[in-house]
Coordinates of C-alpha atoms in Angstrom, one line a residue:
M22 CA 0.0 0.0 0.0
R23 CA 1.4 3.4 -0.9
P24 CA 2.1 5.8 1.9
F25 CA -0.2 8.7 2.7
S26 CA 1.5 11.9 1.6
I27 CA -1.1 14.6 1.2
G28 CA -0.6 18.4 1.6
I29 CA -2.7 20.0 4.4
L30 CA -5.9 21.7 3.4
L31 CA -6.1 23.8 6.5
A32 CA -9.4 24.0 8.4
A33 CA -8.7 27.6 9.6
A34 CA -7.7 30.8 8.0
A35 CA -4.0 30.4 7.1
T36 CA -1.1 32.3 5.7
I37 CA 0.5 29.8 3.4
F38 CA 4.2 29.7 2.6
T39 CA 6.1 27.6 0.2
A40 CA 5.7 23.9 0.7
P41 CA 8.8 21.8 1.2
S42 CA 9.8 19.5 -1.6
F43 CA 10.3 16.4 0.6
A44 CA 8.1 14.2 2.6
L45 CA 8.6 13.6 6.3
D46 CA 8.5 9.8 6.9
L47 CA 6.8 8.9 10.1
V48 CA 6.1 5.2 9.5
R49 CA 7.5 2.8 6.8
D50 CA 6.3 -0.8 6.3
G51 CA 4.8 -0.7 9.8
K52 CA 8.0 0.5 11.5
P53 CA 8.2 3.9 13.3
L54 CA 10.7 6.3 11.9
A55 CA 9.9 9.4 13.9
S56 CA 9.5 10.5 17.5
I57 CA 7.0 12.9 19.0
V58 CA 8.8 15.5 21.1
I59 CA 7.2 17.8 23.7
P60 CA 8.7 20.4 26.0
A61 CA 10.6 19.4 29.1
Q62 CA 7.7 20.7 31.3
P63 CA 4.7 20.3 28.9
L64 CA 1.3 21.9 29.4
P65 CA -1.5 19.4 29.6
V66 CA -2.6 20.4 26.1
E67 CA 0.8 19.6 24.7
T68 CA 0.9 16.2 26.3
Y69 CA -2.7 15.4 25.1
A70 CA -1.8 16.6 21.6
A71 CA 1.1 14.1 21.6
Q72 CA -1.1 11.3 22.8
E73 CA -3.7 12.0 20.2
L74 CA -1.1 12.0 17.4
Q75 CA 0.4 8.8 18.7
Y76 CA -3.0 7.1 19.0
H77 CA -4.2 7.9 15.5
V78 CA -0.9 7.0 13.8
Q79 CA -0.8 3.7 15.7
S80 CA -4.5 3.0 14.8
S81 CA -3.6 3.6 11.2
T82 CA -0.2 1.9 10.8
R83 CA 0.1 -0.3 14.0
A84 CA 3.4 1.6 14.6
R85 CA 3.7 3.4 17.9
L86 CA 5.7 6.6 17.7
P87 CA 7.5 7.3 21.0
I88 CA 6.7 10.4 23.0
V89 CA 9.7 12.0 24.6
R90 CA 10.4 15.2 26.5
E91 CA 13.1 17.5 25.3
N92 CA 15.1 16.9 28.5
E93 CA 15.1 13.1 27.9
Q94 CA 17.2 11.2 25.4
V95 CA 15.6 12.1 22.0
P96 CA 15.9 9.2 19.5
P97 CA 17.6 9.8 16.2
G98 CA 15.6 10.2 13.0
A99 CA 12.7 12.5 12.2
H100 CA 10.9 14.4 14.9
V101 CA 7.5 16.0 15.4
Y102 CA 7.9 18.8 17.8
L103 CA 4.7 19.8 19.5
G104 CA 4.1 23.0 21.5
N105 CA 6.5 25.5 22.9
C106 CA 9.6 23.4 22.6
A107 CA 13.1 24.8 22.9
A108 CA 13.8 23.5 19.5
A109 CA 11.0 25.6 18.1
I110 CA 12.3 28.7 19.9
A111 CA 15.8 28.0 18.4
K112 CA 14.2 28.0 14.9
K113 CA 12.5 31.3 15.7
I114 CA 9.0 29.7 15.6
D115 CA 7.1 32.1 17.8
S116 CA 3.3 31.5 18.4
S117 CA 2.9 34.4 20.9
Q118 CA 1.4 36.6 18.2
V119 CA -1.1 33.9 17.0
A120 CA -4.7 34.1 18.3
G121 CA -5.8 31.6 20.9
N122 CA -6.3 28.2 19.3
G123 CA -4.1 29.3 16.3
Y124 CA -0.8 27.7 15.5
I125 CA 2.2 27.7 13.3
V126 CA 3.2 24.6 11.3
K127 CA 6.7 24.5 9.8
T128 CA 9.0 21.8 8.4
N129 CA 12.8 22.1 8.9
D130 CA 15.3 19.5 7.9
E131 CA 13.7 16.2 9.0
N132 CA 11.5 17.8 11.6
L133 CA 7.9 19.0 11.8
F134 CA 7.0 21.8 14.2
I135 CA 3.4 22.4 15.4
T136 CA 3.5 25.3 17.8
G137 CA 0.3 26.7 19.0
K138 CA -1.1 29.4 21.3
D139 CA -1.7 27.2 24.3
S140 CA -2.7 27.7 27.9
E141 CA -3.0 25.8 31.2
G142 CA -6.1 23.8 31.8
D143 CA -8.0 20.7 30.9
P144 CA -7.5 20.0 27.2
L145 CA -11.2 19.1 26.9
D146 CA -12.4 22.4 28.5
L147 CA -14.0 24.9 26.2
D148 CA -11.8 27.8 27.2
T149 CA -8.4 26.1 27.3
Q150 CA -6.3 27.6 24.5
E151 CA -5.0 24.7 22.5
G152 CA -3.6 25.7 19.1
T153 CA -1.1 22.8 19.2
L154 CA -3.8 20.3 19.6
F155 CA -5.9 21.8 16.8
G156 CA -2.8 21.7 14.6
V157 CA -2.5 18.0 15.2
Y158 CA -6.2 17.5 14.4
D159 CA -5.8 19.4 11.1
I160 CA -2.9 17.2 10.1
L161 CA -4.7 14.0 11.1
E162 CA -7.8 15.1 9.1
N163 CA -6.1 16.3 6.0
N164 CA -2.9 14.2 5.8
L165 CA -4.1 10.9 7.3
G166 CA -7.8 11.2 6.1
V167 CA -9.1 10.7 9.6
R168 CA -12.8 11.5 10.2
W169 CA -14.7 11.6 13.6
L170 CA -18.3 11.0 12.6
W171 CA -19.7 10.6 16.1
P172 CA -18.4 10.1 19.6
G173 CA -16.8 6.8 20.5
K174 CA -14.5 4.3 18.6
L175 CA -17.2 3.2 16.2
G176 CA -17.5 6.8 14.9
E177 CA -13.7 7.0 14.2
V178 CA -12.7 6.5 10.6
I179 CA -8.9 6.0 10.5
P180 CA -7.6 4.7 7.1
R181 CA -5.2 1.8 7.4
S182 CA -1.7 2.0 5.9
R183 CA 1.6 0.4 6.6
S184 CA 3.5 3.7 5.7
L185 CA 2.8 7.3 6.5
A186 CA 4.6 10.4 5.2
L187 CA 3.7 14.0 5.8
S188 CA 4.3 16.8 3.4
P189 CA 2.5 19.8 5.0
H190 CA 2.6 23.3 3.7
E191 CA 4.2 25.8 6.1
A192 CA 1.5 28.1 7.5
T193 CA 0.3 30.4 10.3
V194 CA -3.2 29.3 11.1
Q195 CA -5.8 31.5 12.8
P196 CA -9.2 30.2 14.0
L197 CA -12.0 30.9 11.6
L198 CA -14.4 31.8 14.4
W199 CA -14.0 33.5 17.8
F200 CA -15.9 30.7 19.5
K201 CA -17.6 27.4 18.7
Q202 CA -19.8 26.0 21.4
W203 CA -22.3 23.1 21.4
R204 CA -23.9 23.0 24.9
N205 CA -24.6 20.0 27.1
D206 CA -21.3 18.3 26.4
S207 CA -21.2 16.6 29.7
L208 CA -20.3 13.1 28.6
P209 CA -16.6 12.3 28.3
G210 CA -17.0 10.8 24.8
E211 CA -18.8 13.9 23.6
R212 CA -16.2 16.2 25.0
I213 CA -13.5 14.3 23.1
W214 CA -15.5 14.4 19.9
L215 CA -16.2 18.1 20.2
K216 CA -12.5 18.8 20.8
R217 CA -11.5 16.7 17.8
Q218 CA -14.0 18.9 15.8
R219 CA -12.1 21.9 17.2
F220 CA -14.9 23.3 19.3
G221 CA -13.5 26.0 21.7
R222 CA -13.3 29.7 22.4
S223 CA -10.3 31.8 21.5
I224 CA -12.4 34.9 22.4
R225 CA -15.2 34.5 25.0
P226 CA -18.0 37.1 24.7
H227 CA -20.1 37.3 27.9
Y228 CA -23.8 37.0 27.1
G229 CA -27.0 35.3 28.3
H230 CA -30.2 36.6 29.8
S231 CA -28.7 39.5 31.7
F232 CA -31.5 41.1 33.7
G233 CA -32.4 38.1 35.9
E234 CA -31.4 39.9 39.2
Y235 CA -32.8 43.2 38.3
W236 CA -36.2 42.6 39.9
A237 CA -34.7 41.6 43.2
R238 CA -32.4 44.6 43.1
F239 CA -34.7 47.3 41.8
G240 CA -38.3 46.1 41.8
K241 CA -39.2 48.3 44.7
T242 CA -36.8 51.2 44.2
H243 CA -36.8 51.7 40.4
P244 CA -40.0 50.3 38.9
E245 CA -39.3 52.6 35.9
Y246 CA -36.7 50.1 34.7
F247 CA -39.3 47.5 34.0
E248 CA -41.9 46.9 31.3
M249 CA -45.3 48.6 31.3
T250 CA -48.1 46.2 30.7
P251 CA -51.2 47.4 28.7
D252 CA -53.0 48.3 31.9
G253 CA -50.4 51.0 32.6
K254 CA -48.7 49.2 35.4
R255 CA -45.0 48.5 35.7
G256 CA -43.4 45.3 37.1
L257 CA -44.2 41.6 37.0
D258 CA -46.5 40.5 34.3
P259 CA -49.5 38.6 35.7
T260 CA -50.0 36.8 32.4
T261 CA -46.7 35.0 32.9
D262 CA -47.6 34.1 36.5
N263 CA -45.6 37.0 37.8
N264 CA -42.4 35.1 37.0
P265 CA -39.3 37.4 37.0
T266 CA -37.6 35.0 34.6
Y267 CA -39.9 36.4 31.9
L268 CA -39.8 40.0 33.1
H269 CA -38.6 42.5 30.4
M270 CA -37.2 45.9 30.6
C271 CA -38.3 49.4 29.6
V272 CA -35.5 49.9 27.1
S273 CA -36.4 53.5 26.4
Q274 CA -35.8 54.5 30.0
P275 CA -32.6 56.6 30.3
A276 CA -32.2 55.6 33.9
L277 CA -32.0 51.9 32.9
T278 CA -29.2 52.8 30.5
S279 CA -27.3 54.6 33.2
Q280 CA -27.8 51.7 35.6
I281 CA -26.4 49.2 33.0
I282 CA -23.4 51.4 32.4
E283 CA -22.8 51.8 36.2
D284 CA -23.0 48.0 36.7
W285 CA -20.5 47.5 33.8
K286 CA -18.0 50.0 35.2
A287 CA -18.2 48.4 38.6
K288 CA -16.9 45.2 37.0
G289 CA -14.0 47.1 35.5
A290 CA -15.5 47.9 32.2
P291 CA -14.7 44.6 30.5
K292 CA -14.6 44.4 26.7
F293 CA -18.0 42.7 26.4
L294 CA -21.1 44.3 27.8
N295 CA -24.0 41.9 28.1
V296 CA -27.5 43.4 27.5
C297 CA -29.4 40.3 26.4
E298 CA -33.0 40.5 27.5
N299 CA -34.6 37.9 29.7
D300 CA -36.1 34.9 28.1
G301 CA -39.4 34.9 26.3
W302 CA -41.4 37.4 24.2
A303 CA -40.4 40.9 25.0
G304 CA -42.8 43.8 25.5
C305 CA -43.2 47.2 27.1
A306 CA -46.4 49.1 26.2
C307 CA -45.1 52.5 27.4
P308 CA -45.5 55.3 24.9
T309 CA -41.8 56.0 24.6
C310 CA -40.9 52.4 23.8
M311 CA -43.7 52.2 21.3
S312 CA -42.5 55.4 19.7
W313 CA -39.2 53.7 18.9
D314 CA -41.0 50.9 16.9
Q315 CA -41.4 50.8 13.2
P316 CA -44.1 49.1 11.1
A317 CA -42.5 45.9 9.8
P318 CA -43.5 43.6 7.0
G319 CA -45.6 40.7 8.2
D320 CA -46.8 42.3 11.4
P321 CA -50.3 40.9 12.1
I322 CA -51.8 44.1 13.5
P323 CA -52.0 47.5 11.8
F324 CA -49.4 49.7 13.3
D325 CA -51.8 52.3 14.7
Q326 CA -54.0 49.6 16.3
R327 CA -51.2 47.8 18.3
A328 CA -51.9 49.4 21.7
D329 CA -55.6 48.6 21.6
A330 CA -55.0 45.0 20.4
A331 CA -52.4 44.4 23.2
R332 CA -54.9 45.8 25.7
R333 CA -57.7 43.6 24.5
A334 CA -55.4 40.5 24.7
F335 CA -54.1 41.4 28.1
N336 CA -57.7 41.8 29.4
G337 CA -58.7 38.4 28.0
Q338 CA -61.0 39.9 25.4
E339 CA -59.1 38.5 22.4
G340 CA -56.7 35.6 22.0
R341 CA -54.4 34.3 24.7
R342 CA -53.5 36.8 27.5
D343 CA -49.9 35.7 27.7
E344 CA -49.4 36.7 24.1
W345 CA -50.4 40.3 24.5
M346 CA -46.9 41.5 23.6
L347 CA -47.1 39.8 20.2
K348 CA -49.8 42.3 19.3
L349 CA -47.1 45.0 19.3
G350 CA -45.5 43.6 16.2
S351 CA -41.8 43.5 15.6
L352 CA -39.8 45.2 18.4
S353 CA -36.4 45.1 16.5
D354 CA -36.1 48.8 15.9
R355 CA -36.8 49.5 19.5
Y356 CA -34.0 47.1 20.6
A357 CA -31.6 48.2 18.0
H358 CA -32.1 51.8 19.2
F359 CA -31.5 50.6 22.8
W360 CA -28.3 48.7 21.9
R361 CA -27.0 51.7 19.9
N362 CA -27.6 54.0 22.9
I363 CA -25.7 51.6 25.2
S364 CA -22.9 51.2 22.7
E365 CA -22.4 55.0 22.3
T366 CA -22.5 55.6 26.0
A367 CA -20.1 52.7 26.8
R368 CA -17.6 53.7 24.1
Q369 CA -17.0 57.0 26.0
T370 CA -15.4 54.9 28.7
R371 CA -13.9 52.1 26.5
P372 CA -13.8 52.7 22.7
D373 CA -13.4 49.0 21.9
V374 CA -16.3 47.8 24.0
E375 CA -18.6 45.1 22.4
V376 CA -22.2 45.3 23.4
V377 CA -23.7 41.9 23.2
S378 CA -27.4 41.0 22.8
Y379 CA -29.7 38.4 21.3
V380 CA -31.8 38.7 18.2
Y381 CA -34.7 36.7 19.5
D382 CA -38.5 36.0 19.3
N383 CA -40.5 39.2 18.6
Y384 CA -37.3 41.2 18.0
R385 CA -35.8 38.7 15.6
K386 CA -36.9 40.3 12.3
P387 CA -34.4 42.9 10.9
P388 CA -35.0 46.5 12.0
V389 CA -36.7 48.7 9.4
K390 CA -34.9 51.9 10.2
E391 CA -32.2 51.6 12.9
M392 CA -28.6 51.1 12.0
L393 CA -25.8 49.7 14.3
N394 CA -22.1 49.3 14.1
S395 CA -19.5 46.6 14.6
N396 CA -19.3 47.4 18.3
V397 CA -22.7 45.7 18.7
L398 CA -22.5 41.9 18.6
C399 CA -25.9 40.2 18.0
G400 CA -26.6 36.6 18.6
V401 CA -29.2 35.4 16.1
V402 CA -31.6 33.0 17.6
P403 CA -33.4 31.7 14.5
Q404 CA -37.1 30.9 14.3
E405 CA -37.7 27.4 15.6
S406 CA -39.5 24.6 13.9
I407 CA -40.7 21.5 15.8
F408 CA -39.9 19.4 12.7
G409 CA -36.1 19.9 12.7
Y410 CA -34.5 22.4 10.3
S411 CA -36.6 22.8 7.1
Q412 CA -36.3 24.8 3.9
R413 CA -38.9 27.2 5.3
D414 CA -36.8 27.8 8.3
S415 CA -33.8 28.3 6.1
S416 CA -35.5 31.0 4.0
V417 CA -36.5 32.9 7.2
F418 CA -33.0 32.5 8.6
R419 CA -31.3 33.9 5.6
H420 CA -33.7 36.9 5.4
D421 CA -33.2 37.7 9.0
W422 CA -29.4 37.2 9.0
S423 CA -29.0 39.4 5.9
G424 CA -31.2 42.1 7.3
W425 CA -29.2 42.3 10.6
E426 CA -25.9 42.2 8.6
K427 CA -27.0 45.3 6.7
T428 CA -27.3 47.2 10.0
G429 CA -23.5 47.0 10.4
C430 CA -23.5 44.9 13.6
A431 CA -21.4 41.8 14.2
L432 CA -23.2 38.5 14.3
F433 CA -23.0 35.1 15.9
L434 CA -25.4 32.2 15.7
R435 CA -27.2 31.0 18.8
P436 CA -29.8 28.5 17.6
N437 CA -32.1 26.0 19.3
Y438 CA -33.0 23.8 16.4
T439 CA -30.8 20.8 17.4
L440 CA -33.2 20.4 20.3
Q441 CA -35.9 19.5 17.9
A442 CA -37.0 16.0 16.8
P443 CA -36.0 14.5 20.1
N444 CA -34.9 10.9 19.7
F445 CA -36.4 10.5 16.3
P446 CA -34.7 10.1 12.9
A447 CA -34.3 13.4 11.1
F448 CA -32.1 14.5 8.2
Y449 CA -31.6 18.2 7.6
A450 CA -27.9 18.0 6.8
R451 CA -27.9 19.7 3.3
I452 CA -30.1 22.6 4.3
L453 CA -28.1 23.2 7.5
G454 CA -24.8 22.8 5.8
E455 CA -25.6 25.4 3.1
D456 CA -26.9 27.9 5.7
L457 CA -23.8 27.5 7.9
K458 CA -21.7 28.2 4.8
F459 CA -23.9 31.2 4.1
A460 CA -23.5 32.6 7.6
M461 CA -19.7 32.1 7.6
A462 CA -19.5 34.0 4.3
H463 CA -21.6 36.8 5.8
G464 CA -19.7 37.8 8.8
M465 CA -20.4 35.1 11.4
K466 CA -18.1 35.5 14.4
G467 CA -19.0 32.4 16.4
T468 CA -21.6 29.8 17.2
D469 CA -23.3 28.6 20.3
F470 CA -25.7 25.7 19.7
D471 CA -28.3 24.6 22.3
S472 CA -28.1 21.7 22.7
L473 CA -26.1 18.6 22.0
T474 CA -28.8 16.0 22.8
S475 CA -26.9 13.0 21.7
K476 CA -29.0 11.9 18.7
Y477 CA -26.2 10.5 16.7
S478 CA -27.7 7.2 15.5
T479 CA -30.8 8.9 14.2
E480 CA -29.5 12.3 13.1
G481 CA -25.8 11.6 12.6
P482 CA -25.3 13.1 9.1
S483 CA -26.9 16.4 10.2
L484 CA -24.8 16.6 13.4
Y485 CA -21.7 15.7 11.6
M486 CA -22.4 18.3 8.9
L487 CA -22.7 21.0 11.6
A488 CA -19.3 20.1 13.0
K489 CA -17.6 19.7 9.6
I490 CA -18.7 22.9 7.9
L491 CA -17.6 25.1 10.8
N492 CA -14.1 23.8 10.1
H493 CA -14.4 23.5 6.3
P494 CA -16.8 26.2 5.0
N495 CA -15.7 25.5 1.5
A496 CA -16.6 21.8 1.6
P497 CA -19.5 20.8 -0.7
V498 CA -22.3 19.6 1.5
G499 CA -22.9 16.6 -0.7
A500 CA -19.3 15.5 -0.1
V501 CA -19.8 15.8 3.6
V502 CA -22.9 13.5 3.5
N503 CA -20.9 11.1 1.3
E504 CA -18.1 11.1 3.9
F505 CA -20.6 9.9 6.5
C506 CA -22.1 7.2 4.3
D507 CA -18.7 6.0 3.1
A508 CA -18.1 4.7 6.7
F509 CA -20.6 2.0 6.1
G510 CA -18.4 0.3 3.5
P511 CA -20.3 -2.2 1.3
A512 CA -23.6 -0.9 2.7
R513 CA -22.9 2.7 1.6
G514 CA -25.6 2.7 -1.1
A515 CA -28.3 1.4 1.2
I516 CA -27.4 3.9 3.9
I517 CA -27.7 6.8 1.4
Q518 CA -31.1 5.5 0.6
Y519 CA -32.0 5.1 4.3
F520 CA -31.2 8.7 5.1
R521 CA -33.1 9.9 2.0
V522 CA -36.2 8.4 3.7
W523 CA -35.8 10.9 6.6
E524 CA -34.9 13.7 4.3
G525 CA -38.2 13.4 2.4
I526 CA -40.8 12.7 5.1
Y527 CA -41.4 16.1 6.7
P528 CA -44.6 17.8 5.9
N529 CA -44.3 21.4 4.8
Y530 CA -46.6 22.7 7.5
S531 CA -47.3 26.4 7.7
E532 CA -47.1 28.1 11.1
A533 CA -50.9 28.1 11.3
Q534 CA -51.0 24.4 10.6
I535 CA -48.4 23.6 13.2
A536 CA -50.3 25.7 15.8
Y537 CA -53.5 23.9 14.9
A538 CA -51.8 20.5 15.2
I539 CA -50.3 21.3 18.5
D540 CA -53.5 22.8 19.9
A541 CA -55.3 19.5 18.9
K542 CA -52.9 17.7 21.2
R543 CA -53.0 20.1 24.2
R544 CA -55.0 17.7 26.3
Y545 CA -52.0 15.3 26.2
G546 CA -49.8 17.9 27.9
S547 CA -47.6 18.9 25.0
G548 CA -45.3 21.7 25.8
I549 CA -42.6 23.5 23.8
Y550 CA -40.9 20.4 22.5
G551 CA -43.4 17.9 23.6
P552 CA -45.6 18.2 20.5
Y553 CA -43.1 16.3 18.4
Y554 CA -43.9 13.1 20.3
F555 CA -47.6 13.6 19.7
L556 CA -47.3 14.6 16.1
A557 CA -44.8 11.9 15.3
D558 CA -47.4 9.4 14.2
E559 CA -48.3 11.7 11.3
I560 CA -44.7 11.6 10.1
Y561 CA -43.4 8.2 11.1
T562 CA -46.3 6.3 9.8
P563 CA -46.3 2.5 9.7
A564 CA -45.5 2.6 6.0
V565 CA -42.5 4.9 6.5
M566 CA -41.2 2.8 9.3
A567 CA -41.6 -0.4 7.4
N568 CA -39.7 1.1 4.4
A569 CA -36.9 2.3 6.7
W570 CA -36.6 -1.2 8.2
S571 CA -36.6 -2.8 4.8
I572 CA -33.7 -0.6 3.6
L573 CA -31.8 -1.1 6.8
N574 CA -32.1 -4.9 6.5
V575 CA -30.6 -4.6 3.0
A576 CA -27.8 -2.6 4.5
R577 CA -27.3 -5.4 7.1
R578 CA -26.9 -8.0 4.4
R579 CA -24.4 -5.9 2.4
A580 CA -22.4 -4.9 5.4
A581 CA -22.1 -8.5 6.8
P582 CA -18.6 -9.2 5.4
D583 CA -17.2 -6.1 7.0
A584 CA -17.3 -6.3 10.8
T585 CA -16.9 -2.5 11.3
A586 CA -19.5 -1.6 8.7
A587 CA -21.9 -4.2 10.1
A588 CA -21.5 -2.8 13.6
R589 CA -22.3 0.7 12.3
V590 CA -25.4 -0.5 10.6
E591 CA -26.5 -2.2 13.9
W592 CA -25.9 1.1 15.6
L593 CA -28.4 2.8 13.2
A594 CA -30.8 -0.1 13.8
K595 CA -30.8 0.6 17.6
G596 CA -31.9 4.1 16.9
L597 CA -34.7 2.9 14.7
Q598 CA -35.7 0.3 17.3
Q599 CA -35.9 3.1 19.9
T600 CA -38.1 5.1 17.5
D601 CA -40.5 2.2 17.3
L602 CA -40.7 2.1 21.1
L603 CA -41.2 5.8 21.4
L604 CA -44.0 5.8 18.9
A605 CA -45.7 3.0 20.8
A606 CA -45.3 4.8 24.1
A607 CA -46.7 8.0 22.6
R608 CA -49.8 6.2 21.3
A609 CA -50.3 4.4 24.6
Y610 CA -49.9 7.6 26.5
E611 CA -52.7 9.3 24.5
K612 CA -54.9 6.2 25.1
Q613 CA -54.2 6.5 28.8
I614 CA -55.3 10.1 28.8
D615 CA -58.4 9.3 26.8
T616 CA -59.5 6.2 28.7
H617 CA -57.9 6.7 32.2
D618 CA -56.5 3.2 31.8
S619 CA -52.7 3.1 32.1
T620 CA -52.2 -0.6 31.4
D621 CA -51.0 -0.3 27.8
F622 CA -48.9 2.7 28.6
N623 CA -47.1 1.1 31.5
A624 CA -46.3 -1.9 29.3
A625 CA -45.1 0.3 26.5
W626 CA -43.0 2.4 28.8
Q627 CA -41.5 -0.7 30.4
K628 CA -40.4 -2.0 27.0
L629 CA -38.7 1.4 26.3
E630 CA -37.0 1.3 29.7
D631 CA -35.9 -2.3 29.2
F632 CA -34.4 -1.4 25.8
R633 CA -32.4 1.4 27.3
K634 CA -31.2 -0.7 30.2
S635 CA -30.1 -3.5 27.9
N636 CA -28.3 -1.1 25.6
A637 CA -26.8 1.1 28.3
E638 CA -23.6 2.1 26.5
Y639 CA -25.6 2.9 23.3
D640 CA -28.1 4.9 25.3
K641 CA -25.4 6.8 27.2
I642 CA -23.9 8.0 23.9
N643 CA -27.0 8.5 21.9
F644 CA -30.0 9.4 24.1
A645 CA -28.6 10.6 27.4
G646 CA -31.3 11.7 29.7
L647 CA -35.0 12.0 29.2
T648 CA -36.6 15.0 27.4
G649 CA -39.0 17.1 29.3
S650 CA -41.9 15.4 27.6
E651 CA -40.7 11.9 28.6
E652 CA -40.5 13.2 32.2
K653 CA -44.2 14.0 32.0
W654 CA -44.8 10.4 30.8
H655 CA -42.9 8.7 33.5
P656 CA -45.3 6.4 35.4
K657 CA -43.5 7.0 38.7
K658 CA -44.0 10.7 38.4
N659 CA -47.6 10.5 37.2
K660 CA -49.2 8.4 39.9

């Protein structure tokens, strides 16, 4: 078998220099020819980078490259120097000016240097700087052809070869994004997988619902800071059970701006100033806030009738009381005005301040009039769909993103759509991949996905697409899907057909149809994400499930000669089996509500529990924890 000798196609922005004319032999005919050298007193990241390089080279070639410290006896031959080695310093390889998680890769004589911007800390932590490790992963991916499709050994694709030679270009590599985060990475296997996909933060903006403590601090002394409800009162909203979590601010109030600036200065005026609103639909019906609004396309209520419509809803005369704020239309101009005020005031103290907020719910649409600047960083929280990420969602996202981009603000992506389709097969890889490419081409500074809910065996290609495109925005989405399916060897064609089933089943529901379908299931206790369980029967019909099983059984037969491919097909089959059990449990739960007889549901639930217990390792990696809806089902919690 010929040796691997492929130039690096770097996954981050790089300054490329002339490539060397020789290859660096690491392994030949199964024998190690090189050593991995780390500093005499290595950082944990440098040690981990060496271990990861050693592991992957050995998995490919069966040859184990020794790891040595510079103060030890370094074997003769070629060397891969990792981190801030004395040898790198002697060659004037200085990573101090590289951004966090950036690195320099350089060949010299028979040596390869990967020197990154690294820091102390756990290599698997999000905020540990680890350019050296990311450099190793880039080389493994692009020189060795390694792919990490999902967490765990079964998701590792490491091509086998008896010989391995590296011929990397010399480059200084900077991270493409300030930060990449995918929340709920609590499982060790997921943390390893995310790090291999280069998730981390070289710059950490501070954001999140920022006014959570304001009611306790100022509810009695400064009621003017808080929203005015349509009855002319300020403070907690009775339509949200007086819950301060959903209390919003009177953003036109100058005293609020002064308080925010005062609080920020008290913290030392850090670079990032968080003004993200509290969760939920925003709304203040005071005359000044409403004067900052602009009529926006698609607003359901005529602009001059908003106040009356909100009042009628609040009083229970029309629609749902807790949706009175939606009668006000788009509040984006109001909030853009607020953020601009904060930015202009804060810049008087610190010119490089970044004011951070969310573009969310009823202030998600682009503003009609207001303009911003790059000192305002907006986290776009796209419109959610309960059916996974659809073409309709994509159209709305691109419209919203483009509109905010035109205001001049900086943007990051803070979506919730990986929460959707809990524990069910879904395929939205192509749409998501193209939209991530679009966002990266249009100024995206970072990503923060909520949440990683471990649906790898049912939604693997979509989750892999998300991770892949953030490293390789120029990769064709079709090629990424093919990478995933190639891992199933002789069953590749059947697996492509299998995922086409999930790509084609989603109904193109309008918002009104979705709302109607959810309302029809309200008696079963469906909440924000719960409706998916109760609408799933309309999507995963017996005919669809039978077709999926038929294709998967073909894949089983084709994969049988290849033990790894066969194991991966069985891994998909476990996901489909759990889907069958979830559908049965959902049907039995509805029957229990309708008949007040829990016999069938208890039996269906027990089968689901037994499956999960008998497949503990699979369940740990793929469906860790119950969703909120399943918690409602649990027989022990519903006696």
